[in-house]
Short mmCIF file of C-alpha atoms and ligand atoms in Angstrom, two decimals:
data_model
loop_
_atom_site.label_atom_id
_atom_site.label_comp_id
_atom_site.label_asym_id
_atom_site.label_seq_id
_atom_site.Cartn_x
_atom_site.Cartn_y
_atom_site.Cartn_z
CA MET A 148 14.32 -15.86 3.70
CA SER A 149 17.59 -16.45 1.94
CA SER A 150 19.63 -14.00 0.04
CA LEU A 151 19.28 -13.59 -3.71
CA ALA A 152 21.75 -15.57 -5.90
CA ASP A 153 23.12 -13.56 -8.67
CA SER A 154 21.59 -15.96 -11.22
CA ASP A 155 18.23 -15.47 -9.71
CA LEU A 156 18.50 -11.77 -9.70
CA LEU A 157 19.40 -11.70 -13.36
CA HIS A 158 16.50 -14.23 -14.07
CA VAL A 159 14.06 -11.91 -12.29
CA TRP A 160 15.45 -8.75 -14.05
CA GLU A 161 15.10 -10.52 -17.35
CA THR A 162 11.62 -11.85 -17.14
CA MET A 163 10.13 -8.87 -15.07
CA ARG A 164 11.54 -5.87 -16.91
CA ARG A 165 8.25 -5.11 -18.71
CA GLN A 166 6.07 -6.22 -15.78
CA THR A 167 4.28 -4.08 -13.14
CA LEU A 168 5.84 -3.42 -9.78
CA PRO A 169 3.47 -5.85 -7.91
CA ARG A 170 4.62 -8.58 -10.37
CA ARG A 171 8.29 -7.77 -9.81
CA ALA A 172 7.77 -7.74 -6.12
CA ALA A 173 6.21 -11.17 -6.18
CA ALA A 174 8.96 -12.53 -8.45
CA LEU A 175 11.65 -11.29 -5.98
CA LEU A 176 9.87 -12.82 -2.98
CA ALA A 177 9.37 -16.13 -4.77
CA VAL A 178 13.11 -16.53 -5.62
CA ALA A 179 14.20 -15.20 -2.21
CA THR A 180 11.88 -17.61 -0.33
CA PRO A 181 12.16 -21.04 -2.01
CA GLY A 182 10.15 -22.97 0.56
CA MET A 183 7.04 -20.79 -0.06
CA THR A 184 4.24 -22.15 -2.32
CA ASN A 185 2.70 -19.99 -5.12
CA ALA A 186 -0.61 -20.16 -3.10
CA GLN A 187 1.07 -18.83 0.08
CA LEU A 188 2.62 -15.96 -1.92
CA ALA A 189 -0.69 -15.20 -3.68
CA GLY A 190 -2.51 -15.03 -0.38
CA MET A 191 0.06 -12.96 1.50
CA SER A 192 -1.21 -9.68 2.97
CA LEU A 193 0.29 -6.56 1.60
CA GLY A 194 1.70 -5.53 4.95
CA GLU A 195 3.62 -8.86 5.08
CA ARG A 196 4.77 -8.33 1.53
CA GLU A 197 6.14 -4.99 2.56
CA ARG A 198 7.86 -6.41 5.63
CA ARG A 199 9.45 -9.12 3.51
CA LEU A 200 10.51 -6.72 0.84
CA LEU A 201 12.18 -4.60 3.54
CA ASP A 202 13.93 -7.69 4.88
CA LEU A 203 15.06 -8.61 1.26
CA HIS A 204 16.43 -5.09 0.67
CA ALA A 205 18.38 -5.16 3.93
CA ARG A 206 19.85 -8.66 3.11
CA CYS A 207 20.62 -8.26 -0.48
CA PHE A 208 21.09 -4.60 -1.21
CA GLY A 209 21.95 -3.06 2.23
CA ALA A 210 20.00 -1.32 5.01
CA ARG A 211 20.08 2.22 3.45
CA LEU A 212 17.20 3.40 1.29
CA SER A 213 18.04 6.56 -0.69
CA CYS A 214 14.97 8.70 -1.22
CA VAL A 215 14.23 11.71 -3.29
CA ALA A 216 11.24 13.99 -2.52
CA ASP A 217 9.70 17.17 -3.94
CA CYS A 218 8.31 19.65 -1.48
CA VAL A 219 4.66 20.51 -2.34
CA GLU A 220 5.06 23.76 -0.57
CA CYS A 221 8.13 25.38 -1.89
CA GLY A 222 9.07 23.06 -4.72
CA GLU A 223 12.57 22.20 -3.33
CA THR A 224 13.77 18.73 -4.34
CA PHE A 225 15.84 17.13 -1.58
CA GLU A 226 17.49 13.75 -0.88
CA PHE A 227 17.47 11.71 2.35
CA GLU A 228 18.19 8.23 3.48
CA LEU A 229 16.12 5.80 5.44
CA ASP A 230 17.58 2.98 7.44
CA ALA A 231 15.79 -0.47 6.99
CA ARG A 232 16.49 -1.43 10.60
CA THR A 233 14.89 1.75 11.99
CA LEU A 234 11.91 1.20 9.73
CA SER A 235 11.75 -2.43 10.81
CA SER A 236 11.75 -1.61 14.53
CA GLY A 237 8.91 0.95 14.10
CA TRP A 238 6.92 -1.41 11.96
CA PRO A 239 3.11 -0.75 12.16
CA THR A 240 1.16 -3.58 13.74
CA PRO A 241 -2.56 -4.20 13.47
CA ALA A 242 -4.75 -2.49 15.97
CA GLU A 243 -5.02 -4.43 19.23
CA VAL A 244 -8.78 -4.22 19.15
CA ALA A 245 -9.38 -5.17 15.65
CA GLN A 246 -12.57 -3.94 14.04
CA PRO A 247 -14.72 -6.68 12.35
CA LEU A 248 -14.09 -7.07 8.77
CA SER A 249 -17.70 -6.71 8.03
CA ILE A 250 -20.09 -3.71 8.01
CA GLU A 251 -23.94 -3.50 8.56
CA ALA A 252 -25.36 -0.26 7.36
CA GLN A 253 -28.27 1.20 5.47
CA ASP A 254 -29.78 -2.20 4.72
CA LEU A 255 -26.44 -3.42 3.42
CA HIS A 256 -24.07 -6.15 4.51
CA ILE A 257 -20.48 -5.75 3.44
CA ASP A 258 -17.85 -8.49 3.91
CA ILE A 259 -14.31 -7.24 3.62
CA SER A 260 -11.20 -9.25 2.79
CA LEU A 261 -7.73 -7.68 3.09
CA PRO A 262 -6.06 -7.21 -0.15
CA THR A 263 -3.47 -9.76 -0.93
CA VAL A 264 -0.37 -10.05 -3.39
CA ALA A 265 -2.75 -11.81 -5.86
CA ASP A 266 -5.22 -8.78 -5.65
CA SER A 267 -2.41 -6.21 -6.13
CA ILE A 268 -1.08 -8.05 -9.23
CA VAL A 269 -4.61 -8.32 -10.86
CA ALA A 270 -5.29 -4.67 -10.11
CA SER A 271 -1.90 -3.57 -11.49
CA ASP A 272 -2.64 -5.30 -14.75
CA GLU A 273 -5.58 -2.97 -15.38
CA HIS A 274 -4.75 -0.18 -17.88
CA ASP A 275 -5.54 2.80 -15.58
CA ALA A 276 -6.08 3.73 -11.82
CA ALA A 277 -9.82 3.87 -12.02
CA HIS A 278 -10.06 0.32 -13.43
CA ALA A 279 -7.49 -0.88 -10.84
CA TYR A 280 -9.51 0.56 -7.98
CA ARG A 281 -12.71 -1.06 -9.17
CA THR A 282 -11.03 -4.38 -9.65
CA LEU A 283 -9.71 -4.19 -6.01
CA LEU A 284 -13.14 -3.30 -4.76
CA GLN A 285 -14.66 -6.29 -6.50
CA ARG A 286 -12.05 -8.56 -5.19
CA CYS A 287 -12.13 -7.41 -1.55
CA LEU A 288 -15.82 -6.36 -0.86
CA VAL A 289 -18.67 -8.66 -1.06
CA CYS A 290 -21.98 -6.61 -0.52
CA THR A 291 -25.60 -7.71 -0.44
CA THR A 292 -28.71 -6.09 0.83
CA GLN A 293 -30.35 -7.66 3.98
CA SER A 294 -32.67 -9.62 1.75
CA GLY A 295 -29.61 -11.12 0.05
CA ASP A 296 -29.62 -9.27 -3.27
CA PRO A 297 -26.05 -8.57 -4.42
CA VAL A 298 -24.78 -5.01 -4.74
CA ALA A 299 -21.79 -3.91 -6.87
CA PRO A 300 -19.13 -2.58 -4.48
CA GLU A 301 -18.40 0.37 -6.75
CA ALA A 302 -22.05 1.45 -6.25
CA LEU A 303 -21.66 1.80 -2.47
CA PRO A 304 -22.07 5.22 -0.87
CA PRO A 305 -18.66 6.96 -0.47
CA ALA A 306 -18.95 7.00 3.30
CA LEU A 307 -19.22 3.10 3.37
CA LEU A 308 -16.31 2.83 1.13
CA GLN A 309 -14.26 5.01 3.40
CA GLU A 310 -15.46 2.99 6.33
CA ALA A 311 -14.31 -0.26 4.54
CA ALA A 312 -10.86 1.33 3.72
CA ALA A 313 -10.46 2.42 7.37
CA ARG A 314 -11.22 -1.20 8.54
CA MET A 315 -8.66 -2.51 6.07
CA GLU A 316 -6.07 -0.14 7.21
CA SER A 317 -6.45 -0.96 10.89
CA ALA A 318 -6.19 -4.66 10.25
CA ASP A 319 -3.17 -4.38 7.92
CA PRO A 320 -1.50 -0.98 8.74
CA ALA A 321 1.68 -1.82 6.86
CA ALA A 322 -0.08 -2.38 3.60
CA GLU A 323 0.50 1.25 2.63
CA LEU A 324 3.47 2.75 4.33
CA LEU A 325 3.71 6.42 4.67
CA ILE A 326 6.92 8.32 5.84
CA SER A 327 6.91 11.87 7.19
CA MET A 328 9.91 14.14 6.51
CA PRO A 329 10.44 17.90 7.16
CA CYS A 330 11.48 19.91 4.07
CA PRO A 331 14.95 21.16 4.73
CA ALA A 332 14.11 24.50 2.91
CA CYS A 333 10.78 25.51 4.43
CA GLU A 334 10.20 22.98 7.13
CA ALA A 335 6.86 21.83 5.86
CA VAL A 336 6.25 18.33 6.79
CA LEU A 337 5.90 16.09 3.75
CA THR A 338 4.09 12.71 3.88
CA GLU A 339 5.09 10.29 1.00
CA PRO A 340 4.21 6.79 0.39
CA LEU A 341 7.12 4.34 0.75
CA ASP A 342 7.10 1.79 -1.97
CA LEU A 343 9.46 -0.95 -1.10
CA ALA A 344 8.92 -2.85 -4.27
CA ALA A 345 10.16 0.20 -6.19
CA PHE A 346 13.30 0.43 -3.88
CA CYS A 347 14.09 -3.32 -4.46
CA TRP A 348 13.57 -3.06 -8.13
CA ALA A 349 15.85 -0.01 -8.52
CA GLU A 350 18.57 -2.18 -6.92
CA VAL A 351 17.90 -5.09 -9.31
CA GLU A 352 18.15 -2.58 -12.33
CA ALA A 353 21.35 -1.19 -11.00
CA ARG A 354 22.97 -4.50 -10.30
CA ALA A 355 22.01 -6.49 -13.29
CA PRO A 356 24.21 -4.63 -15.79
CA ARG A 357 27.14 -4.80 -13.43
CA LEU A 358 26.73 -8.57 -13.24
CA LEU A 359 26.48 -8.83 -17.14
CA ALA A 360 29.64 -6.77 -17.36
CA GLU A 361 31.43 -9.09 -14.97
CA VAL A 362 30.32 -12.14 -16.96
CA HIS A 363 31.29 -10.48 -20.18
CA ALA A 364 34.84 -9.66 -18.82
CA LEU A 365 35.58 -13.12 -17.49
CA ALA A 366 33.86 -15.14 -20.29
CA SER A 367 35.82 -13.08 -22.94
CA HIS A 368 39.08 -13.69 -21.06
CA TYR A 369 38.79 -17.21 -19.77
CA GLY A 370 35.93 -18.67 -21.92
CA TRP A 371 34.01 -19.79 -18.72
CA SER A 372 30.25 -20.12 -19.07
CA GLU A 373 27.86 -17.56 -17.60
CA ALA A 374 26.43 -20.18 -15.11
CA ASP A 375 29.95 -20.97 -13.83
CA ILE A 376 30.91 -17.33 -13.47
CA LEU A 377 27.68 -16.45 -11.56
CA ALA A 378 28.13 -19.44 -9.29
CA MET A 379 31.46 -18.23 -8.17
CA SER A 380 31.87 -16.54 -4.79
CA ARG A 381 32.05 -12.81 -4.82
CA VAL A 382 35.72 -12.98 -3.35
CA ARG A 383 36.85 -15.35 -6.06
CA ARG A 384 35.05 -13.47 -8.85
CA ASP A 385 36.53 -10.14 -7.86
CA ALA A 386 40.06 -11.72 -7.63
CA TYR A 387 39.75 -12.85 -11.30
CA LEU A 388 38.36 -9.50 -12.45
CA GLU A 389 41.29 -7.72 -10.89
CA MET A 390 43.70 -10.06 -12.78
CA VAL A 391 41.87 -9.56 -16.06
CA SER A 392 41.99 -5.77 -15.67
CA SER A 393 45.69 -5.47 -14.50
ZN1 ZN B 555 9.72 23.09 1.20
#
């Protein structure tokens, strides 16, 4: 995976501002991984997406992830930092004895496929969480009775849906990362989801206006094009910016 060129970062920021986080994540990975085909990206597991987003964050935005959490016990809001290298070294791996991705129970046969980048994008385009959940079920579970009649996944008994979710989690445990952190006020242990797409996008949103301000300063002063300014090395651009501001 290469780093993100400033022109690519601005392009993703401009085109993905009004899109969902899964679409933003896919756009960032696409520009950061030029050799990857659209089909490879679409079929990528969510655990692999998270691993690549963590790598992208460390390369392009630094290894520190600044987090804010609200304690559910005492209401305290507190800030803490995570280190991408520490997260990476403790990365969850699939269970050694993988459970089969199919279930036979109660006259039903259920084939499970792990959610992919494409699945997350389609689900995120739904207008609410209930529809998103149903879409994911329909894309990832294929159910029939033993006599071959199709069964809608959303009509499955809750226990079987939980079993399917558990199989998915053990096969791709990094798909939904959770972090645990003690509250500094009451010491309750908080468990929060860690959404790396949100971390990466926050960095994009912070950096894009700074890049535009640099282009504005240099273009106004020297008349250079946006493309030429963005293609300059950081060292050279900073040197010109210093001359313009002095
Ligand atoms: Zn607390």
